[in-house]
Short mmCIF file of C-alpha atoms in Angstrom, two decimals:
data_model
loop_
_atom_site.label_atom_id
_atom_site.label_comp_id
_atom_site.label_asym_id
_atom_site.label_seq_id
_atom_site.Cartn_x
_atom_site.Cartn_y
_atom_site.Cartn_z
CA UNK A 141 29.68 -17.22 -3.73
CA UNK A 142 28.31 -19.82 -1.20
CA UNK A 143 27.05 -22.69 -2.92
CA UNK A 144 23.12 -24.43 -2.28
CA UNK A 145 22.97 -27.93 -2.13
CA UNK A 146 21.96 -29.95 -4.80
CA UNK A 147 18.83 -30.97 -2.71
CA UNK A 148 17.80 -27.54 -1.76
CA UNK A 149 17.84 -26.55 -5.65
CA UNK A 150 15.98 -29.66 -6.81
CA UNK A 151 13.46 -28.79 -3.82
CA UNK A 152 13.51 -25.36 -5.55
CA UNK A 153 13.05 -25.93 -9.27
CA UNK A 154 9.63 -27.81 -7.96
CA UNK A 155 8.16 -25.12 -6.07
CA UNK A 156 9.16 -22.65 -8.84
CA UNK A 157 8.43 -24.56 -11.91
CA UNK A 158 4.38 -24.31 -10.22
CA UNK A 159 4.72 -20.47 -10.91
CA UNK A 160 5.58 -20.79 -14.24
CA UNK A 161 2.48 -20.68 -15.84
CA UNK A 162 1.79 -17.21 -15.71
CA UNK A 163 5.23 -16.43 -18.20
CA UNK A 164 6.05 -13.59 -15.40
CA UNK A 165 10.43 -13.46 -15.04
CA UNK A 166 12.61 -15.97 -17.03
CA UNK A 167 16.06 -16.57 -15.85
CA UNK A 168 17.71 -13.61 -18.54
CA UNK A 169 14.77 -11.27 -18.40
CA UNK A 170 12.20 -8.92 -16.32
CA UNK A 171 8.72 -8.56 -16.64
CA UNK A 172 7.15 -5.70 -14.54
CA UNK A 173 3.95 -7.17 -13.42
CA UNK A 174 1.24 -5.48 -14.22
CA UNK A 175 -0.26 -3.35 -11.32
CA UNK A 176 -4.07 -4.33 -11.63
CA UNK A 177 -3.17 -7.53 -10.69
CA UNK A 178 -0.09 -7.26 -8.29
CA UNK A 179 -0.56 -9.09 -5.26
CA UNK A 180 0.32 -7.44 -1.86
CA UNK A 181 3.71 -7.32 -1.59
CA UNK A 182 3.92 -7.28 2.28
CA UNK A 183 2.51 -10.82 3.16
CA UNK A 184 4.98 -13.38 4.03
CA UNK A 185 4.78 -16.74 3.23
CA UNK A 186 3.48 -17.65 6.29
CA UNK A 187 0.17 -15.52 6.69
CA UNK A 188 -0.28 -16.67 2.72
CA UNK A 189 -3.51 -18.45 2.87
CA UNK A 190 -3.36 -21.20 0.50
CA UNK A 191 -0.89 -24.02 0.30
CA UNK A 192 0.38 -23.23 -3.51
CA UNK A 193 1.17 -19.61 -2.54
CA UNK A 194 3.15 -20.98 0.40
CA UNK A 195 5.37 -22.97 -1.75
CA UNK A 196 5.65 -20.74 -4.49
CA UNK A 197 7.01 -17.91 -2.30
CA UNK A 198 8.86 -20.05 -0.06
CA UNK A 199 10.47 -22.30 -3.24
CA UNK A 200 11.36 -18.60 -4.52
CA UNK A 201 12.96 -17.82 -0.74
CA UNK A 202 14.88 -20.59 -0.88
CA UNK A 203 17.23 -20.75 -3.89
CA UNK A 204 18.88 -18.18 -2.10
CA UNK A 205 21.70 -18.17 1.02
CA UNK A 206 20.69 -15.93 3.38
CA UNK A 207 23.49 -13.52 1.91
CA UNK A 208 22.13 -13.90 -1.20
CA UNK A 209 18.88 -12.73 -0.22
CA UNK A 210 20.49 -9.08 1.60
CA UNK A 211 21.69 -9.05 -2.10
CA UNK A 212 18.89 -9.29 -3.25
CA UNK A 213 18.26 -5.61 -1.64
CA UNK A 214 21.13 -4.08 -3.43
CA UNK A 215 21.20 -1.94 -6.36
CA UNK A 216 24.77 -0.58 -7.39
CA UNK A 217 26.16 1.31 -10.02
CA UNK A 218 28.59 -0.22 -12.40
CA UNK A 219 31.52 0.92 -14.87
CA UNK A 220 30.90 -2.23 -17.85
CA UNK A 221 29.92 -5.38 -17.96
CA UNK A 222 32.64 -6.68 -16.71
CA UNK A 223 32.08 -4.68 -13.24
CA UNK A 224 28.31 -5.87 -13.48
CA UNK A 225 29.06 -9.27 -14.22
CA UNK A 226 31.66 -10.10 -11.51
CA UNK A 227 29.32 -8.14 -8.51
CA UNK A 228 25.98 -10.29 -10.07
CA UNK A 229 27.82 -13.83 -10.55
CA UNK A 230 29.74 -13.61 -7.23
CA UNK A 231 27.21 -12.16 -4.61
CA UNK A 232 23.58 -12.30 -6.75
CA UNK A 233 22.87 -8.46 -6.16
CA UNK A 234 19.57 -7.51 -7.47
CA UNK A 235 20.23 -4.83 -9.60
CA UNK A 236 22.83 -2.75 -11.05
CA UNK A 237 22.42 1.10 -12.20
CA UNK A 238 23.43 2.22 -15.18
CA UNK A 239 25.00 5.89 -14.71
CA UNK A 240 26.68 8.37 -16.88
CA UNK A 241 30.05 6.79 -15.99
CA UNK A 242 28.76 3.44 -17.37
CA UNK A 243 30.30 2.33 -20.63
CA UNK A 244 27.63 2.64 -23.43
CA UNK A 245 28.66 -0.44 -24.78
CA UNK A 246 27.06 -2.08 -21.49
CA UNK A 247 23.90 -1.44 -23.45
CA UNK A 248 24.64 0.05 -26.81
CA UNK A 249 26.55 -3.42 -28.24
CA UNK A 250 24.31 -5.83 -25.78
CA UNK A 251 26.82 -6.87 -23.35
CA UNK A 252 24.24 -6.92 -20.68
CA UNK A 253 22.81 -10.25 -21.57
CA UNK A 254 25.67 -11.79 -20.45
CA UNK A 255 25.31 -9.57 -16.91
CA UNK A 256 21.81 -10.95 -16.80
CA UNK A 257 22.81 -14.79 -17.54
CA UNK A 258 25.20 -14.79 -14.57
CA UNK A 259 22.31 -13.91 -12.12
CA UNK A 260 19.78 -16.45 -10.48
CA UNK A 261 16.90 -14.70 -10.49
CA UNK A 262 15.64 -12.19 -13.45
CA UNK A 263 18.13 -8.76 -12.83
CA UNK A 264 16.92 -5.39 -12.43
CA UNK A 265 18.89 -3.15 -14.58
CA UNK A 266 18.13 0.34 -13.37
CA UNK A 267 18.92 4.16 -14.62
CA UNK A 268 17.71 7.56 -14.51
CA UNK A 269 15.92 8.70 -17.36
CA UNK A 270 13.57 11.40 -16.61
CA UNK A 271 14.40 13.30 -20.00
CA UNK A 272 15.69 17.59 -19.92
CA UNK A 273 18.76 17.70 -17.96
CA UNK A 274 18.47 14.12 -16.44
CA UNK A 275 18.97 11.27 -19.30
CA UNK A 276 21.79 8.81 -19.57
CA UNK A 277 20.47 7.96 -23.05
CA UNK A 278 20.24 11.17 -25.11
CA UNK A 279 23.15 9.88 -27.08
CA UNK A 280 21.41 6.29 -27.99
CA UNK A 281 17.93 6.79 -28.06
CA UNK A 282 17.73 10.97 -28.62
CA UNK A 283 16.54 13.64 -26.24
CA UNK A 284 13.69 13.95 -24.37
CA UNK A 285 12.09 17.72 -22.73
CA UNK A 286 12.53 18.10 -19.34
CA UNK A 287 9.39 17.60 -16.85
CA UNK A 288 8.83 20.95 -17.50
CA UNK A 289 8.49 21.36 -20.46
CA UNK A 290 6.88 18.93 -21.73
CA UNK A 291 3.64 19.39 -19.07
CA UNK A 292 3.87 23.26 -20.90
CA UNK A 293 3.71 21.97 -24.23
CA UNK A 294 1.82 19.05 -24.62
CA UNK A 295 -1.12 17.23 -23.44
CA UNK A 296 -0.93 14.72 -20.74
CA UNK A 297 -2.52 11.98 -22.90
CA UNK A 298 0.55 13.16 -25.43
CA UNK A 299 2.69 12.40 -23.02
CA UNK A 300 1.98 9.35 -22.08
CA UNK A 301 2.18 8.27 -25.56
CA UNK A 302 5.52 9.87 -26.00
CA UNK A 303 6.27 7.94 -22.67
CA UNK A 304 5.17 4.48 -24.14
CA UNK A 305 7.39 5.21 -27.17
CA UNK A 306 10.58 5.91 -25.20
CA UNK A 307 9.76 3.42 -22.38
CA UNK A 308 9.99 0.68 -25.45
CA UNK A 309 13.21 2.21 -26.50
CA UNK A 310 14.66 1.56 -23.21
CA UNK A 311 13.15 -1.97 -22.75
CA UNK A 312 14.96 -2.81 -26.26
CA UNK A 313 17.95 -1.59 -25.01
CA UNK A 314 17.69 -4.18 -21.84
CA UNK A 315 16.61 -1.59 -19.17
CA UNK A 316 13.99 -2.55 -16.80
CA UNK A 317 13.44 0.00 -14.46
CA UNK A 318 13.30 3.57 -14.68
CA UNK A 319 14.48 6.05 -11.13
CA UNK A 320 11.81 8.31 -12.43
CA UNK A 321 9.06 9.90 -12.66
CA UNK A 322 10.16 13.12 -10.28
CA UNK A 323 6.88 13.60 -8.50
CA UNK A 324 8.32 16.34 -6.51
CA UNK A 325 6.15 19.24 -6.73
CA UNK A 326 8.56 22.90 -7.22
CA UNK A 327 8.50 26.48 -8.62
CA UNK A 328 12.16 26.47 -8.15
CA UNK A 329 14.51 27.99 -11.29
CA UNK A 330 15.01 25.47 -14.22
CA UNK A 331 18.60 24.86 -13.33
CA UNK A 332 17.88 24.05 -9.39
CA UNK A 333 18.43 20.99 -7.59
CA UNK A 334 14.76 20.15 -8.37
CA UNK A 335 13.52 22.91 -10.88
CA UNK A 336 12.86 21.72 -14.15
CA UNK A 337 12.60 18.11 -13.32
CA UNK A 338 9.31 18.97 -11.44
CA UNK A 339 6.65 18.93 -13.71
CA UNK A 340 4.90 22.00 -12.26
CA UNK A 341 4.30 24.01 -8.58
CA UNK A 342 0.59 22.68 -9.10
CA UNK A 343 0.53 19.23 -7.59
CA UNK A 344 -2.19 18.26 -9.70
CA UNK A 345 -0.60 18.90 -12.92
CA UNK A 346 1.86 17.16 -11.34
CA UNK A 347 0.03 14.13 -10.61
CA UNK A 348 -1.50 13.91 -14.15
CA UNK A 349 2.02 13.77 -16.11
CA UNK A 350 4.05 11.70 -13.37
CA UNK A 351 0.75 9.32 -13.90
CA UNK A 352 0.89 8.86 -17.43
CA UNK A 353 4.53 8.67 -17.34
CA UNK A 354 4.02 5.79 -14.99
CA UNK A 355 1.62 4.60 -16.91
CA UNK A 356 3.39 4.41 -20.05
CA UNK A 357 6.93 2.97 -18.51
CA UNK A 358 4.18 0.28 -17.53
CA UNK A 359 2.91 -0.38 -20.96
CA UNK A 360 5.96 -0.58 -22.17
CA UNK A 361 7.19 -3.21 -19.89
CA UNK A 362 8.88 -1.08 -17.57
CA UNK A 363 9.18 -0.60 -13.73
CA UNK A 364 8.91 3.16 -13.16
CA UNK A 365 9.86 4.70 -9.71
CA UNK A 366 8.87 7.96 -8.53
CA UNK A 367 10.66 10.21 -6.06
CA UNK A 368 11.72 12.09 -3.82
CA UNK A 369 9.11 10.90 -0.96
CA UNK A 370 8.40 12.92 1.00
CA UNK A 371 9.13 16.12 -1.79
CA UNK A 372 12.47 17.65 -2.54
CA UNK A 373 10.75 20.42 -4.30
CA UNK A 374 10.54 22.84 -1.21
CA UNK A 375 13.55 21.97 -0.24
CA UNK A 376 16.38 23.97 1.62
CA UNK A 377 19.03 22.99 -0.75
CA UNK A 378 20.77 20.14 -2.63
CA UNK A 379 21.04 17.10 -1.22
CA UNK A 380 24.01 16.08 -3.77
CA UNK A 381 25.97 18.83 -1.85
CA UNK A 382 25.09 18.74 1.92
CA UNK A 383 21.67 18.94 4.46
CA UNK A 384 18.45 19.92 3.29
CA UNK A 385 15.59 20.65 5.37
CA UNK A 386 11.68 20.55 4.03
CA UNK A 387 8.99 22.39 5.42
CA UNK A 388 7.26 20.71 8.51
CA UNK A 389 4.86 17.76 7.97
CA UNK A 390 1.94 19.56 8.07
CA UNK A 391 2.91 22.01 5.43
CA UNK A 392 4.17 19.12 2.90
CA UNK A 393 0.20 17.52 3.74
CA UNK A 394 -0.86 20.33 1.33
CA UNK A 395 1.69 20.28 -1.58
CA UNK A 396 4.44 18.02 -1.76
CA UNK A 397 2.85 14.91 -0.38
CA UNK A 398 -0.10 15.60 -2.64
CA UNK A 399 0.66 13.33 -6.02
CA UNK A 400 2.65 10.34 -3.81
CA UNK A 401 -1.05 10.11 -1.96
CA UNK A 402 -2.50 10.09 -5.59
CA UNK A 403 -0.50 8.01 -7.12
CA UNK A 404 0.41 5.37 -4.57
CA UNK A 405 -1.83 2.69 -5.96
CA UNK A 406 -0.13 3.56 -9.29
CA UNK A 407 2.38 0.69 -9.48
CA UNK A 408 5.07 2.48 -9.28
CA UNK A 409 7.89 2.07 -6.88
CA UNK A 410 9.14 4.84 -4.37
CA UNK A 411 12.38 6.45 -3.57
CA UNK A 412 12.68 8.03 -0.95
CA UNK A 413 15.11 11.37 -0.37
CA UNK A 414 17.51 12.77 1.98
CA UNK A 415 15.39 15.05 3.22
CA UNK A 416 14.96 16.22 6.82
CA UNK A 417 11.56 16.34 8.03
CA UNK A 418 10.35 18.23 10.74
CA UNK A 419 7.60 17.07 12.55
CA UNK A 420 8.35 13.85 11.18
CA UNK A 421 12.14 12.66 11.28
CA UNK A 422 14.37 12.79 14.38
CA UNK A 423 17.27 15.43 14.33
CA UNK A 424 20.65 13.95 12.07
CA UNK A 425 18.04 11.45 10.43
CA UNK A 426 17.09 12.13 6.80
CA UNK A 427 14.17 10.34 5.56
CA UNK A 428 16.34 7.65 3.62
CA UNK A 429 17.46 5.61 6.79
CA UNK A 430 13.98 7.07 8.89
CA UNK A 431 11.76 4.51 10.65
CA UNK A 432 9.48 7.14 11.21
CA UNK A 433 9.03 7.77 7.16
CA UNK A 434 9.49 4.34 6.22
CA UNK A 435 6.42 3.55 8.49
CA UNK A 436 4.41 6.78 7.02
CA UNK A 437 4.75 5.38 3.47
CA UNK A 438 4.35 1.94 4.13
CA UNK A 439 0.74 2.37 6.33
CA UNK A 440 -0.38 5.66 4.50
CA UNK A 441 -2.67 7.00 7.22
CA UNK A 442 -0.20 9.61 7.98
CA UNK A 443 -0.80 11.61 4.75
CA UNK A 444 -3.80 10.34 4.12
CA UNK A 445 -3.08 7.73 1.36
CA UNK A 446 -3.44 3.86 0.71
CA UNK A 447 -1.35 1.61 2.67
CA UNK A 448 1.78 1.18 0.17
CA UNK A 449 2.69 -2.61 -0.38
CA UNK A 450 5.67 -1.79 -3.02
CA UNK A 451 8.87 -1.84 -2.67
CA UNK A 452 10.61 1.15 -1.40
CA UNK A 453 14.08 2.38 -3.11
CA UNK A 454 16.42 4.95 -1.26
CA UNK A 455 18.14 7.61 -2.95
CA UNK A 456 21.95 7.61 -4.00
CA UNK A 457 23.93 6.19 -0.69
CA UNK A 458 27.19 6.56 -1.68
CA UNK A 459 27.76 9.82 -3.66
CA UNK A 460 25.54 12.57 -1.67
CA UNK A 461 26.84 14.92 1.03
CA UNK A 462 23.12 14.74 2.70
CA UNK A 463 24.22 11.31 3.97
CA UNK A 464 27.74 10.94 3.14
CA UNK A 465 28.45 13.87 5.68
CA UNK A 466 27.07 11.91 7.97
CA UNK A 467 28.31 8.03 7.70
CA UNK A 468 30.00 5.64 5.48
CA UNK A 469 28.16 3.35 3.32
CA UNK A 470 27.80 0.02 5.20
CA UNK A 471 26.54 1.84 8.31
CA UNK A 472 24.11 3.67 5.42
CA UNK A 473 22.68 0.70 3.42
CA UNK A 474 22.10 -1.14 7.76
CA UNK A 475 20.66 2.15 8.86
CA UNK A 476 17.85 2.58 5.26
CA UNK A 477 17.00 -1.39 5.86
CA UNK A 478 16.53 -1.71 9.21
CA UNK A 479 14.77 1.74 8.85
CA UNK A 480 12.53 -0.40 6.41
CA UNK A 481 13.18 0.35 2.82
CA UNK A 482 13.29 -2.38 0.67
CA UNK A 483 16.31 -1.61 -1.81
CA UNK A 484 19.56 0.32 -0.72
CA UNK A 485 20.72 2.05 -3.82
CA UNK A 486 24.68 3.37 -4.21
CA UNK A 487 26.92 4.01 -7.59
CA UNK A 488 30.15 1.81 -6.97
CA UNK A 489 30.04 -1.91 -6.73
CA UNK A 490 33.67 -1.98 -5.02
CA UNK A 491 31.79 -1.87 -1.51
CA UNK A 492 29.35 -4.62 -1.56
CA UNK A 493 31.42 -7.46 -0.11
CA UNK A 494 31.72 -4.90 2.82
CA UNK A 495 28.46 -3.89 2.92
CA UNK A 496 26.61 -7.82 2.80
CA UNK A 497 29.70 -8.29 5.49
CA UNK A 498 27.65 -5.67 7.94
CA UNK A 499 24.23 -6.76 6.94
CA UNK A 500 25.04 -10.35 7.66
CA UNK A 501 26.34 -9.00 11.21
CA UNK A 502 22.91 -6.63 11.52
CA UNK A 503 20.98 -9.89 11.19
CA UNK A 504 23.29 -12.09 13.62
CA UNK A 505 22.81 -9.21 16.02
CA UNK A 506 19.52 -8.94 15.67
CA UNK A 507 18.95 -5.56 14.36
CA UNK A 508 18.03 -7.04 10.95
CA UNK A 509 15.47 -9.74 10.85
CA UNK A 510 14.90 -12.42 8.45
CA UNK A 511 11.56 -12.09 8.47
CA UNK A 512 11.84 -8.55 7.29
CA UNK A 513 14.56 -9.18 4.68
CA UNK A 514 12.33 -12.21 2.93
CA UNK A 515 9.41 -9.66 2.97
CA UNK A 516 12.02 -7.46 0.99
CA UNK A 517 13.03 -10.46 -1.15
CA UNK A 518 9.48 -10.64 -2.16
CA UNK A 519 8.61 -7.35 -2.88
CA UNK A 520 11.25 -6.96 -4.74
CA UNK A 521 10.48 -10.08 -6.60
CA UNK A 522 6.79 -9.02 -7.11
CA UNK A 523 8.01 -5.65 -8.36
CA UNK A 524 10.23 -7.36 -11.20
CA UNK A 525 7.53 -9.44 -12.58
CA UNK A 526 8.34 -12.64 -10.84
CA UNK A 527 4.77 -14.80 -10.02
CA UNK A 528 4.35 -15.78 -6.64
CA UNK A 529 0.95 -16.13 -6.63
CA UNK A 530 0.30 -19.43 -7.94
#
C-alpha cells in the first residue's frame, strides 16, 4: 500500500473532523444516508458553493493516493476474511461481496469487523439478497418468497414491513448494502434467468414492491440497489451464459424502463446489466461498459426520468459469458468506468492488483480522468453515509 504523509493526514483529520457532526460513517461502520436529504452526488468540489463543503469533500479526497481512490470504485467478491482483509488493508477497495462461495463464518461468527477495521474509510459490504431462489442468507437469517410471490400474496405495505424486518437482520449481521431490489419487469417462467425474481409483467406492481423494498432496506439502515437498468426481463437470454439482446429503446420506454423512471429519486443505487440495446448501445457493447447508457441514466431525459445523481454499480464482471466472451477483466472494469459507472463489481479479489495496474495506466493515458474518478469517490462516499456536506 503506498503510504500518505504525515502532513497530508493531519491536513485530513481537520477537514474531516468538520463533518463529523452529523454522526454519518465512523471508521468500522456504514450509515446509508438517508435519501430526503442526500446531497447531489455529481458536484465536485470545485463547483461546491461554500467554503466548508469545499474542504469537507476535498479533506475526504485527500486521505487517499490516487490508487486508492480507483479502489475506491471496486467491489469484489471474497472467500473469508482473510481474503477480505488482505485486498481492503493492502489496496483500500471499497467494498467486498459476499457470495455463496463466501465462508459463513465471514458473517455468521463476526469476523468482518476485523475486514472493516483494516479499511480507511467506512467499507461497503455487499450481497445479493432478493429472497426465492436468490438469498445467500436462507441458512442464517431463514427464507424469504421470491419477488413473485410475495407481490401475489401480500400487500405492498406488508412487504415493506417484512422488508424492514429482514433488512435489520442483515444490518446485524454487518451487511450494508443489498444488489437488490430486481426492478426488471417479466412474465418469463419462475425458473428463467429473470422469472420469478421479477415481481410481476405489470410495471406498476412492479414499482410499488421494488419501492417498499427500497424503502424498507432504507429504514433499516441499508443501501438497496436495484437492477438490471435498462430491464433484463424481455430479454433474449441469460446473460450468466452468453449475449442477450432487449427489445429496441423505444419498446423498453413502455415497460421495462417504466419503474427505474419511477423510482429513480428513490435512493436507491443502480446496476446496470449486460444487456444489448438496440437503438441505444453500439454493436459488441452491452450496457455495462456503454457511454451511451451510462449518459441515459445519469441525465434521465432519455426515458423520461429525473437526472440520476447516485452512484451507478455494474453487474458481475468477472463470472458472465455476456462480457466475459468478450474481454478479460482489467480491459472490463477500464471499459464500465470510463463508460461512466461509478463501481465496477467482479467475484474474485485475486485480480485487483492487475486491474488498479490498468486503471492507473487509463488515467496516465488519459482515458480516465481524475476529475471523473473523485466524482466517483464521492458518490460513492455519499451513497455509504459519509457527510460531505458540512
Amino acid at each position: 500500500m503506498r503510504i500518505v504523509s504525515g502532513i497530508l493526514l493531519a491536513v485530513t483529520a481537520v477537514a474531516l473532523s468538520a463533518c463529523s457532526g452529523s454522526g454519518g460513517g465512523g471508521g468500522n461502520s456504514t450509515t446509508v444516508a438517508n435519501p430526503s436529504t442526500t446531497t447531489s452526488a455529481g458536484a465536485t468540489p470545485a463547483s461546491t458553493t461554500t467554503a466548508g463543503r469545499i474542504d469537507c469533500a476535498a479533506g475526504y479526497l485527500a486521505q487517499f493516493t490516487p490508487r486508492q481512490k480507483l479502489a475506491q470504485l471496486l467491489t469484489v467478491g471474497i472467500t473469508g476474511a482473510t481474503d477480505a482483509e488482505n485486498a481492503v488493508r493492502t489496496e483500500q477497495i471499497g467494498g467486498i461481496f459476499v457470495g455463496s462461495w463466501t465462508d459463513p463464518g465471514l458473517l455468521a461468527d463476526k469476523q468482518i469487523d476485523r475486514v472493516k477495521a483494516a479499511a480507511r474509510t467506512p467499507l461497503m459490504v455487499t450481497i445479493d439478497e432478493e429472497g426465492g431462489r436468490v438469498s445467500r442468507l436462507r441458512n442464517v437469517i431463514g427464507a424469504a418468497p421470491s419477488a413473485r410471490v410475495a407481490a401475489q400474496t401480500v400487500s405492498d405495505d406488508e412487504f415493506y414491513k417484512q422488508s424492514v424486518a429482514r433488512g435489520t437482520a442483515m444490518k446485524e449481521l454487518g451487511i450494508t448494502v443489498d444488489f437488490a431490489p430486481d426492478a426488471d419487469v417479466s412474465d418469463q417462467p419462475d425458473d428463467s434467468v429473470i422469472g420469478d425474481r421479477s415481481f410481476s409483467d405489470d410495471p406498476e406492481v412492479v414499482t410499488r414492491y421494488a419501492g417498499a423494498f427500497i424503502r424498507g432496506m432504507h429504514d433499516a439502515g441499508l443501501g438497496a440497489v436495484m437492477k438490471h437498468f435498462p430491464g433484463h426481463g424481455s430479454g433474449s437470454g441469460d446473460s450468466h451464459t452468453g449475449a442477450v439482446r432487449t427489445p429496441p429503446l423505444d419498446q423498453l420506454q413502455q415497460k421495462d424502463l417504466v419503474p427505474f423512471r419511477n423510482l429513480i429519486g428513490s435512493g436507491a443505487g443502480v446496476m446496470v446489466g449486460h444487456l444489448d440495446v438496440p437503438g441505444l448501445t453500439t454493436p459488441n457493447t452491452p450496457a455495462s461498459i456503454s457511454p451511451q447508457v451510462m449518459a441515459l441514466l445519469r441525465h434521465g431525459d432519455g426515458y423520461g426520468a429525473a437526472a440520476f445523481d447516485g452512484p451507478i454499480f455494474t453487474d458481475d464482471l468477472s463470472g458472465m459469458a455476456a462480457i466475459t466472451n468478450r474481454m478479460g477483466i482489467e480491459d472490463a472494469v477500464a471499459a464500465a468506468l470510463e463508460a461512466g459507472a461509478d463501481n465496477a463489481l467482479w467475484i474474485s479479489s485475486t485480480a485487483v492488483p492487475q486491474v488498479l495496474d490498468r486503471l492507473e495506466q487509463e488515467v496516465r493515458e488519459g482515458r480516465l480522468s481524475m476529475r471523473q474518478v473523485d466524482q466517483s469517490v464521492l458518490r460513492m462516499a455519499r451513497f455509504k453515509g459519509i457527510p460531505l456536506n458540512c
